[in-house]
Each structure stands twice: as C-alpha cells, then as structure tokens.
Short mmCIF file of N, CA and C in Angstrom, two decimals:
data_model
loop_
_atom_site.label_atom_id
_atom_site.label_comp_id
_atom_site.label_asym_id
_atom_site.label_seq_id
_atom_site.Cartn_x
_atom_site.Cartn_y
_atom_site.Cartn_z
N UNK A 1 22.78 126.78 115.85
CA UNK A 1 21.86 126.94 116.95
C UNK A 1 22.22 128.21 117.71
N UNK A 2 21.34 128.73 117.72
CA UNK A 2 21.69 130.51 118.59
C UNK A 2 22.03 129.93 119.60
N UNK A 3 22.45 131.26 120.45
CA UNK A 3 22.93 130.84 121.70
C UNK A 3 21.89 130.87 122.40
N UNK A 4 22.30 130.83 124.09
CA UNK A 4 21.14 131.61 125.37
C UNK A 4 21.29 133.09 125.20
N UNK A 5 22.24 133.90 125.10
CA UNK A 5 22.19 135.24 125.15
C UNK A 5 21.79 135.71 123.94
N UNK A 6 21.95 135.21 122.59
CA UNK A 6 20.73 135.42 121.20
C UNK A 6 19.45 135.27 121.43
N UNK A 7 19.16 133.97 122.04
CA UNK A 7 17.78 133.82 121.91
C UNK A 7 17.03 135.07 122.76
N UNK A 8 17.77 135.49 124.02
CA UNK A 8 17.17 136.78 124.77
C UNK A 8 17.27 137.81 124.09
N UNK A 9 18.45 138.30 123.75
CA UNK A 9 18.27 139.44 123.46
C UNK A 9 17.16 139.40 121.69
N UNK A 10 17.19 138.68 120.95
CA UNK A 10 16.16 138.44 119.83
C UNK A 10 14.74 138.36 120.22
N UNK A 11 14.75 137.83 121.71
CA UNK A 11 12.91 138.08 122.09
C UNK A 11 12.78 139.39 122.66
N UNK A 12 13.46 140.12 123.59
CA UNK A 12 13.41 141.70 123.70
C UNK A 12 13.60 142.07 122.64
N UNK A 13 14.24 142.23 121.41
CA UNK A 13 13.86 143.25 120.35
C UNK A 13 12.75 142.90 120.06
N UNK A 14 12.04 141.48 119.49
CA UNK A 14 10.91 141.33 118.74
C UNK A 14 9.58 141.61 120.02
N UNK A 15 9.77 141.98 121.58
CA UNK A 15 8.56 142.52 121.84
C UNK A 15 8.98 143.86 121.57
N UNK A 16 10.31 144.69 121.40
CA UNK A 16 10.36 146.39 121.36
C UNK A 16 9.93 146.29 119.92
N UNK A 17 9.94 145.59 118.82
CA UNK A 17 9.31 145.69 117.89
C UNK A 17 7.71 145.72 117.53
N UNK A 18 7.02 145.40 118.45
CA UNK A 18 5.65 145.47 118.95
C UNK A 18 4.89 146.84 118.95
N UNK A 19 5.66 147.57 119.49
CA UNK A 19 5.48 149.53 120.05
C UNK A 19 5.71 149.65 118.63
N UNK A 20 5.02 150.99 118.66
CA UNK A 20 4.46 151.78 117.84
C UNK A 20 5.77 152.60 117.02
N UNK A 21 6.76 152.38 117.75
CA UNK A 21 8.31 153.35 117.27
C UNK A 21 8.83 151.97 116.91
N UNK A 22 9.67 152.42 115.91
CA UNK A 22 10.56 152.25 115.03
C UNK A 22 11.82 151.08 115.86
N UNK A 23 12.23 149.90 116.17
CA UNK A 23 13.03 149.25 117.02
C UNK A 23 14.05 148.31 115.67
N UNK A 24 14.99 149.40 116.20
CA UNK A 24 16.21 148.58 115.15
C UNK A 24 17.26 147.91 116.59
N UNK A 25 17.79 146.70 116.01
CA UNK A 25 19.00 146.41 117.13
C UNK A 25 20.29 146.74 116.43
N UNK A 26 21.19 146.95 117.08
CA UNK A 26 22.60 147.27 116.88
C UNK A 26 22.98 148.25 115.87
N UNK A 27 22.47 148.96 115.08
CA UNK A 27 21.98 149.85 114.33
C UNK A 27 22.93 151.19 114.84
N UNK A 28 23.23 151.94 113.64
CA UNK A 28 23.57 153.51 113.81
C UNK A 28 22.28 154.26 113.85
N UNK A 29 22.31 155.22 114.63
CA UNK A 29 21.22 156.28 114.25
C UNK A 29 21.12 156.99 113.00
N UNK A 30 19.73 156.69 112.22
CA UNK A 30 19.71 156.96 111.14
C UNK A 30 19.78 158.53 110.45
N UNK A 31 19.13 158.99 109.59
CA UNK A 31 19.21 160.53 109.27
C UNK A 31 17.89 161.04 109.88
N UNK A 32 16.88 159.94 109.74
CA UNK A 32 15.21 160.46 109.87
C UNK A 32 15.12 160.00 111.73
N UNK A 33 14.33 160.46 111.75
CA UNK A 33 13.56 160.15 113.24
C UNK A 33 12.21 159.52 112.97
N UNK A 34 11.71 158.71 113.37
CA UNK A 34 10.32 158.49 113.20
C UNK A 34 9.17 159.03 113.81
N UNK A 35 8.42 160.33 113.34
CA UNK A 35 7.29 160.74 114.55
C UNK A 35 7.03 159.91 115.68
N UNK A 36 6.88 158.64 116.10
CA UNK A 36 6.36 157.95 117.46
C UNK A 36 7.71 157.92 117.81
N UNK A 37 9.03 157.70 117.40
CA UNK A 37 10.05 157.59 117.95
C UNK A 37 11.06 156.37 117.62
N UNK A 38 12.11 156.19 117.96
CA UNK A 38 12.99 155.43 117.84
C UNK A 38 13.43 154.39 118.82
N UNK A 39 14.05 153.37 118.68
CA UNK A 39 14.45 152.55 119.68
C UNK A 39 15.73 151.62 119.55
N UNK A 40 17.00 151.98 119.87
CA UNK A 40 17.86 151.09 119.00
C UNK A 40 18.41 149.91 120.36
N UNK A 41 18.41 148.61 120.31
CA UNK A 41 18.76 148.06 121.57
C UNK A 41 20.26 147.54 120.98
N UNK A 42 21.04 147.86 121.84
CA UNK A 42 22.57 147.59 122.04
C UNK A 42 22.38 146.45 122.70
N UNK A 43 23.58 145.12 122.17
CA UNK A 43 23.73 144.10 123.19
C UNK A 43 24.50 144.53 124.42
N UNK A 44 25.08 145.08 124.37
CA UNK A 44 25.90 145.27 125.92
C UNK A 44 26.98 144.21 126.09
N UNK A 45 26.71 144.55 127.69
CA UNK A 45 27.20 143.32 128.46
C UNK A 45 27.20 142.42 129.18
N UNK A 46 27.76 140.75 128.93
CA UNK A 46 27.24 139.76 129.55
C UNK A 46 27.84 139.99 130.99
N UNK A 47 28.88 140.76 131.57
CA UNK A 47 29.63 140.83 132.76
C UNK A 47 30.14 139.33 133.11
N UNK A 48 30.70 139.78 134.22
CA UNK A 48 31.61 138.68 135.07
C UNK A 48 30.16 137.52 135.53
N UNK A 49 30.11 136.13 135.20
CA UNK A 49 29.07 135.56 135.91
C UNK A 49 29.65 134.86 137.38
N UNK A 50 28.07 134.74 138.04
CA UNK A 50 28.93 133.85 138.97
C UNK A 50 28.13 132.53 138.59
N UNK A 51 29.29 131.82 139.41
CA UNK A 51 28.97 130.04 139.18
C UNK A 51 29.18 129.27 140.16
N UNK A 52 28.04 128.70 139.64
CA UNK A 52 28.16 127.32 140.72
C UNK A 52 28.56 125.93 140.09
N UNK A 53 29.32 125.08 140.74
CA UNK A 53 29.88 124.18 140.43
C UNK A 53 28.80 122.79 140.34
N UNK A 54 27.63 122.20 140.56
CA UNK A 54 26.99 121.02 140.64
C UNK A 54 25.74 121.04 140.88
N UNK A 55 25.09 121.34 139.18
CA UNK A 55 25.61 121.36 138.19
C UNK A 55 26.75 122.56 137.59
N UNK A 56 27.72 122.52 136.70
CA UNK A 56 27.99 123.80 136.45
C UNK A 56 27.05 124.21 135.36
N UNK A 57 27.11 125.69 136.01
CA UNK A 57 25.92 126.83 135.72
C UNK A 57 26.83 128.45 135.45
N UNK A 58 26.53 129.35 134.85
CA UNK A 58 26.83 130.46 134.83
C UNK A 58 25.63 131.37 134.62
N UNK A 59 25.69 132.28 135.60
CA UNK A 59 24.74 132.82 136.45
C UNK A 59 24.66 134.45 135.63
N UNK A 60 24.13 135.33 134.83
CA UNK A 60 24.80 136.39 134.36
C UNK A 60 23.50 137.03 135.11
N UNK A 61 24.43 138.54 135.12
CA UNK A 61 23.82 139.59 134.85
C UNK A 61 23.68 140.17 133.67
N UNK A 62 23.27 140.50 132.91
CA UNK A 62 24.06 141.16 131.15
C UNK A 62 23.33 142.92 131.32
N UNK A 63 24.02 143.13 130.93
CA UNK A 63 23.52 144.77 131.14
C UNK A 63 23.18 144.86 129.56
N UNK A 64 22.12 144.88 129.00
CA UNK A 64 22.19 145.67 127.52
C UNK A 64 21.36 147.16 127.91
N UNK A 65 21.10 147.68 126.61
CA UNK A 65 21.02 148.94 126.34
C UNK A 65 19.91 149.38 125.46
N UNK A 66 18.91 150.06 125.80
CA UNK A 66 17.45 150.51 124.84
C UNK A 66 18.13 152.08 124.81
N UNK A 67 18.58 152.30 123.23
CA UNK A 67 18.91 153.62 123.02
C UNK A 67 17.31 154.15 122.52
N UNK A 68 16.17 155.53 123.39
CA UNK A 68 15.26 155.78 122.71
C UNK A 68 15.43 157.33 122.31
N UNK A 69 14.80 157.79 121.17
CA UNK A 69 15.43 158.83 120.51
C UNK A 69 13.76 159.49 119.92
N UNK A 70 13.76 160.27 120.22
CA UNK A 70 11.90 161.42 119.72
C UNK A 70 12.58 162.65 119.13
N UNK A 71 11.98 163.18 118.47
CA UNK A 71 11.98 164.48 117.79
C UNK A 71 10.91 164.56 117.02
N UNK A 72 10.78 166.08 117.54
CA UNK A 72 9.38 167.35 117.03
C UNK A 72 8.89 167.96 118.28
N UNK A 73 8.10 168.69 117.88
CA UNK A 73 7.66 169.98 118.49
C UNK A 73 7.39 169.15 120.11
N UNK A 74 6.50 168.15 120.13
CA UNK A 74 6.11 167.59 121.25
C UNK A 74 6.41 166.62 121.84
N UNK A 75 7.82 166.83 121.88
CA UNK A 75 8.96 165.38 121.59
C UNK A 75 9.08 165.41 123.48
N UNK A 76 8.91 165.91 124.60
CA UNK A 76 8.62 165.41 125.99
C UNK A 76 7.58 164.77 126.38
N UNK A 77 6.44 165.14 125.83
CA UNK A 77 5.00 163.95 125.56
C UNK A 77 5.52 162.49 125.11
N UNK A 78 5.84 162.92 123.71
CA UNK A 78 6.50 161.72 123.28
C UNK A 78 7.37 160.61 123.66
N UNK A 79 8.26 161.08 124.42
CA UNK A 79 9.65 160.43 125.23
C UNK A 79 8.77 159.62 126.29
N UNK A 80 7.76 160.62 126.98
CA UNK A 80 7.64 159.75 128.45
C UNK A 80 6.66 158.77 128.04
N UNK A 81 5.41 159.10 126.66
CA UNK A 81 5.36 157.80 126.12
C UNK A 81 6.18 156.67 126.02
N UNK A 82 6.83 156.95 124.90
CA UNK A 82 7.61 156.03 125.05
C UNK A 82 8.26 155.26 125.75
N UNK A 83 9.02 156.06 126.80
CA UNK A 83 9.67 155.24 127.56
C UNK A 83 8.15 154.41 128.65
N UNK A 84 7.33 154.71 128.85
CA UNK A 84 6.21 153.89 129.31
C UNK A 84 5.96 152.94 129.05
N UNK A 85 5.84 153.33 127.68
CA UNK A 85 5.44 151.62 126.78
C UNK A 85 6.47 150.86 126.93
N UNK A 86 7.87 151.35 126.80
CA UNK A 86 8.77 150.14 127.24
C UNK A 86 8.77 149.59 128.33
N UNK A 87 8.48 150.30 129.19
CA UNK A 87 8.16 150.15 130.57
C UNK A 87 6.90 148.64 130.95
N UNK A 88 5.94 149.08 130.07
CA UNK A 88 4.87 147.86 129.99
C UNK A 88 5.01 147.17 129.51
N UNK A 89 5.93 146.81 128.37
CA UNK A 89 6.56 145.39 127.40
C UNK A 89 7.31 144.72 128.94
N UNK A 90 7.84 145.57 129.08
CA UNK A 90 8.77 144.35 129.70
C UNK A 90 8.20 143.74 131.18
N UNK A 91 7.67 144.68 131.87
CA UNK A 91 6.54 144.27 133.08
C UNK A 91 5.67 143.74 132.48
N UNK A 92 5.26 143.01 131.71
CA UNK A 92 4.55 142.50 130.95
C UNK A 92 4.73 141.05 130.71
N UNK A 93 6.30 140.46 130.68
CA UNK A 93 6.65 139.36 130.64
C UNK A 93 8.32 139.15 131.12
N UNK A 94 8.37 139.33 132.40
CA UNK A 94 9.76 139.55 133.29
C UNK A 94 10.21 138.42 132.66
N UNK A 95 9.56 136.92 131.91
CA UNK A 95 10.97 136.23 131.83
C UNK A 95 11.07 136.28 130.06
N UNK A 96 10.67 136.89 129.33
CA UNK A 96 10.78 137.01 127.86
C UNK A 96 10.32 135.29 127.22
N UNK A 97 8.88 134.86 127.89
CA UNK A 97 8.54 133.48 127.40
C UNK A 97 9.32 132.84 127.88
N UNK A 98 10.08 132.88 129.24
CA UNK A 98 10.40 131.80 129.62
C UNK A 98 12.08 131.59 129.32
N UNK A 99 12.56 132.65 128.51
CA UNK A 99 13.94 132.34 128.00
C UNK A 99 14.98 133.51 128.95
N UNK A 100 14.39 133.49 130.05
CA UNK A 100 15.27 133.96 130.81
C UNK A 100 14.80 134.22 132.33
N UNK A 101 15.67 134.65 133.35
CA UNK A 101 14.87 134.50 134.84
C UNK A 101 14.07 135.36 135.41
N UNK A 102 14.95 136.68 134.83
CA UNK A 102 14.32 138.20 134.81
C UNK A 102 14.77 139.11 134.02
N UNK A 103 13.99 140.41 134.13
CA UNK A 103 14.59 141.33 133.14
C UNK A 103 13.42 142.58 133.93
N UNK A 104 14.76 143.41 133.98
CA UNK A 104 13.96 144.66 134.85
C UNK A 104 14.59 145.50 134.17
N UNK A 105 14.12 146.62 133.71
CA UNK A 105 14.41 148.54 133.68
C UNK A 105 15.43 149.04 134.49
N UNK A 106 16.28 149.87 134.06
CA UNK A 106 16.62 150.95 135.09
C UNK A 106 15.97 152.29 135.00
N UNK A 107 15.91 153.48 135.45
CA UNK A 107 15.22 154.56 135.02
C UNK A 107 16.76 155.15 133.44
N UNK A 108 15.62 156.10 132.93
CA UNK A 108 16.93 156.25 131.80
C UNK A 108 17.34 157.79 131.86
N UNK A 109 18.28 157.79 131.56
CA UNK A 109 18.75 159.01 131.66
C UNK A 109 18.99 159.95 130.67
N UNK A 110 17.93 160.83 130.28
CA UNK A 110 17.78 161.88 129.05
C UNK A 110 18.70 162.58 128.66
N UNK A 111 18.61 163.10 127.82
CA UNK A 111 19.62 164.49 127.41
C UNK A 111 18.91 164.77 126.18
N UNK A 112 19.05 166.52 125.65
CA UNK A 112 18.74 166.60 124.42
C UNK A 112 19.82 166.54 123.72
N UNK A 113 19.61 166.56 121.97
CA UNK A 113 20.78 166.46 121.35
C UNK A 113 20.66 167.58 120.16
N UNK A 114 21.25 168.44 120.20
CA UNK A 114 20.54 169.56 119.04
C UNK A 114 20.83 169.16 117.78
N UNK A 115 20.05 169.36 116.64
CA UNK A 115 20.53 168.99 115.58
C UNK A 115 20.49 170.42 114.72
N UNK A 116 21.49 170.74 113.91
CA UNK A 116 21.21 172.19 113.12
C UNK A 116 20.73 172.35 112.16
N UNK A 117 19.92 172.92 112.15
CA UNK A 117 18.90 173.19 110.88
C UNK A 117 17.63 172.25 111.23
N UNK A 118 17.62 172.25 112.44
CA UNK A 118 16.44 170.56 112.61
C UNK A 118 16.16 170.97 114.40
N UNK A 119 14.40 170.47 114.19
CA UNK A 119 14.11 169.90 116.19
C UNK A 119 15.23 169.42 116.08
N UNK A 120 15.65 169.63 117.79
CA UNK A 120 16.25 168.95 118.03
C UNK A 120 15.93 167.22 119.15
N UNK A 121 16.45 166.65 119.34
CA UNK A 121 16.05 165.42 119.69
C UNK A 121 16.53 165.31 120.82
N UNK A 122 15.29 164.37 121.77
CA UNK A 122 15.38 163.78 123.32
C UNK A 122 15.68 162.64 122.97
N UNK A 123 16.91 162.04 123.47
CA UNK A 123 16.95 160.67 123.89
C UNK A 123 17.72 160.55 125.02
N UNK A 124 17.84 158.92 125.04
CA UNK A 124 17.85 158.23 126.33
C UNK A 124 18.57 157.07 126.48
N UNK A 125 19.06 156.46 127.13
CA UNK A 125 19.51 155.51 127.22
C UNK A 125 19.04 154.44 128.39
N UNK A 126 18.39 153.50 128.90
CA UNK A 126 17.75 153.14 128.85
C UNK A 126 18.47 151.79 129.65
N UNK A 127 19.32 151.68 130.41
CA UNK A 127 19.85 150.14 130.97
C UNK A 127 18.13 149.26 130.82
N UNK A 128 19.03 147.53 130.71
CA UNK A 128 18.29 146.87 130.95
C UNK A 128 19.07 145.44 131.62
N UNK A 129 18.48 145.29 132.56
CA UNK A 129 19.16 143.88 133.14
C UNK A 129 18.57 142.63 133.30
N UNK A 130 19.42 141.57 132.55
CA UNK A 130 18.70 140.41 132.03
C UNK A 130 19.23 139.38 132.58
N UNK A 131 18.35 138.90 133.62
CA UNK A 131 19.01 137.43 134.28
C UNK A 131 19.20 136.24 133.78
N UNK A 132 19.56 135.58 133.66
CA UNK A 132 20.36 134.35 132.93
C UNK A 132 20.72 133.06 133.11
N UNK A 133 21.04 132.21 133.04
CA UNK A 133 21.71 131.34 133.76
C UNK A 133 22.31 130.10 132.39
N UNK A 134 23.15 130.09 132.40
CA UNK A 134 23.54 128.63 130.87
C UNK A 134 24.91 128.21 131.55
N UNK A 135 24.83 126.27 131.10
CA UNK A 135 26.17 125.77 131.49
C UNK A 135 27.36 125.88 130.47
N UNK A 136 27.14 127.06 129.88
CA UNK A 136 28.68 127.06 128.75
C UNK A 136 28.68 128.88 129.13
N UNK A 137 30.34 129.43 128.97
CA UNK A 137 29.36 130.72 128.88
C UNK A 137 29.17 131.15 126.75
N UNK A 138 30.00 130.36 126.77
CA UNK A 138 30.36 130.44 124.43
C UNK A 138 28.49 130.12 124.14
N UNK A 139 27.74 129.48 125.18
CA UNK A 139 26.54 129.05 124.68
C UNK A 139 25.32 129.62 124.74
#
C-alpha cells in the first residue's frame, strides 16, 4: 500500500504529466530536450512535522521540487509558458483530489545553462509546498 507522501507526490506528477512537456520524476536530465520543454519533479523534503497529540497526527510541510528545462531559439517564450501552465495545474486543484490540504508554487528561480556545440538551455527550479497531515510519519 503506497504511502500518504506517494500517493501525493504520484498525483502531482500524473497532473505535470498532462502539459504538453515532457514530465519525468526523479530522473537525470537526459541528452535531448523536448521542443515544449522538460519537467523533472524531485521528491524533496518531508521536513520536521509538527504534531499534535489527540488524535496523533503529523502535520508536514514537504518541500519537493519541479526541475523545468527549454531549449531553442525561443526558449524565454517557452519557459514563461511553461512555467504558467504549471502554474494552472496546480491552481487548478490546491488539494491534488483531495489527497492532500494544499499545495502552492513558489516563484522559480532561472538560470541559463550553456551547452557546447548546442542552444543553450533555461531552466528552473521550481519549489513546491505540499500540505499534509498522516498519523504515522513511515506512512
């Protein structure tokens, strides 16, 4: 039986799998880029929870991670696409069907990455914070 923090993070990939780019989880960056773009989501971290005792409950924050990655000529069009559409998946359904309390964006923070002999590529990294709550934290 998956856990609570599988079953979330498995419904955020399968809506980043929705968009039009390419959404691998836990994944190396590959050799290719995909024209619409890339999306790799890192589990992160569940952090310190807090708890309450009656019932006991553990309360998380989990920080994971939307690595998004564009390359070609019009790869700043592309990016702020992208990062939009992620933007609307997830304002779209703050509790992921119900399997969690919230889940909000942070803004992401770009950089290019040159590649030689190649466009070079915009990506991003992308916090995401996913509210939680389960009485085990192993569960």
């Amino acid at each position: 039986m998956p856990t609570a923090r599988e079953t979330i993070l498995a419904a955020l990939h399968a809506r980043l799998s929705a968009l039009p780019a390419t959404a691998l989880r836990g994944d190396v960056l590959p050799e290719r880029v995909p024209t619409v773009g890339l999306l790799i989501l890192r589990d992160g971290e569940p952090g310190e929870p807090d708890v309450t005792l009656s019932p006991l409950r553990y309360h998380y924050q989990h920080r994971a991670e939307i690595e998004a990655v564009v390359q070609g000529a019009d790869r700043d069009t592309t990016f702020a696409a992208l990062c939009a559409s992620i933007g609307a998946v997830i304002a779209g359904d703050r509790t992921l069907g119900g399997r969690c309390d919230w889940i909000e964006a942070e803004a992401p923070r770009p950089v290019d990455l040159p590649i030689e002999g190649a466009a070079s590529l915009k990506a991003a990294v992308i916090p995401v914070i996913l509210h939680y709550s389960t009485a085990d934290p192993l569960a």
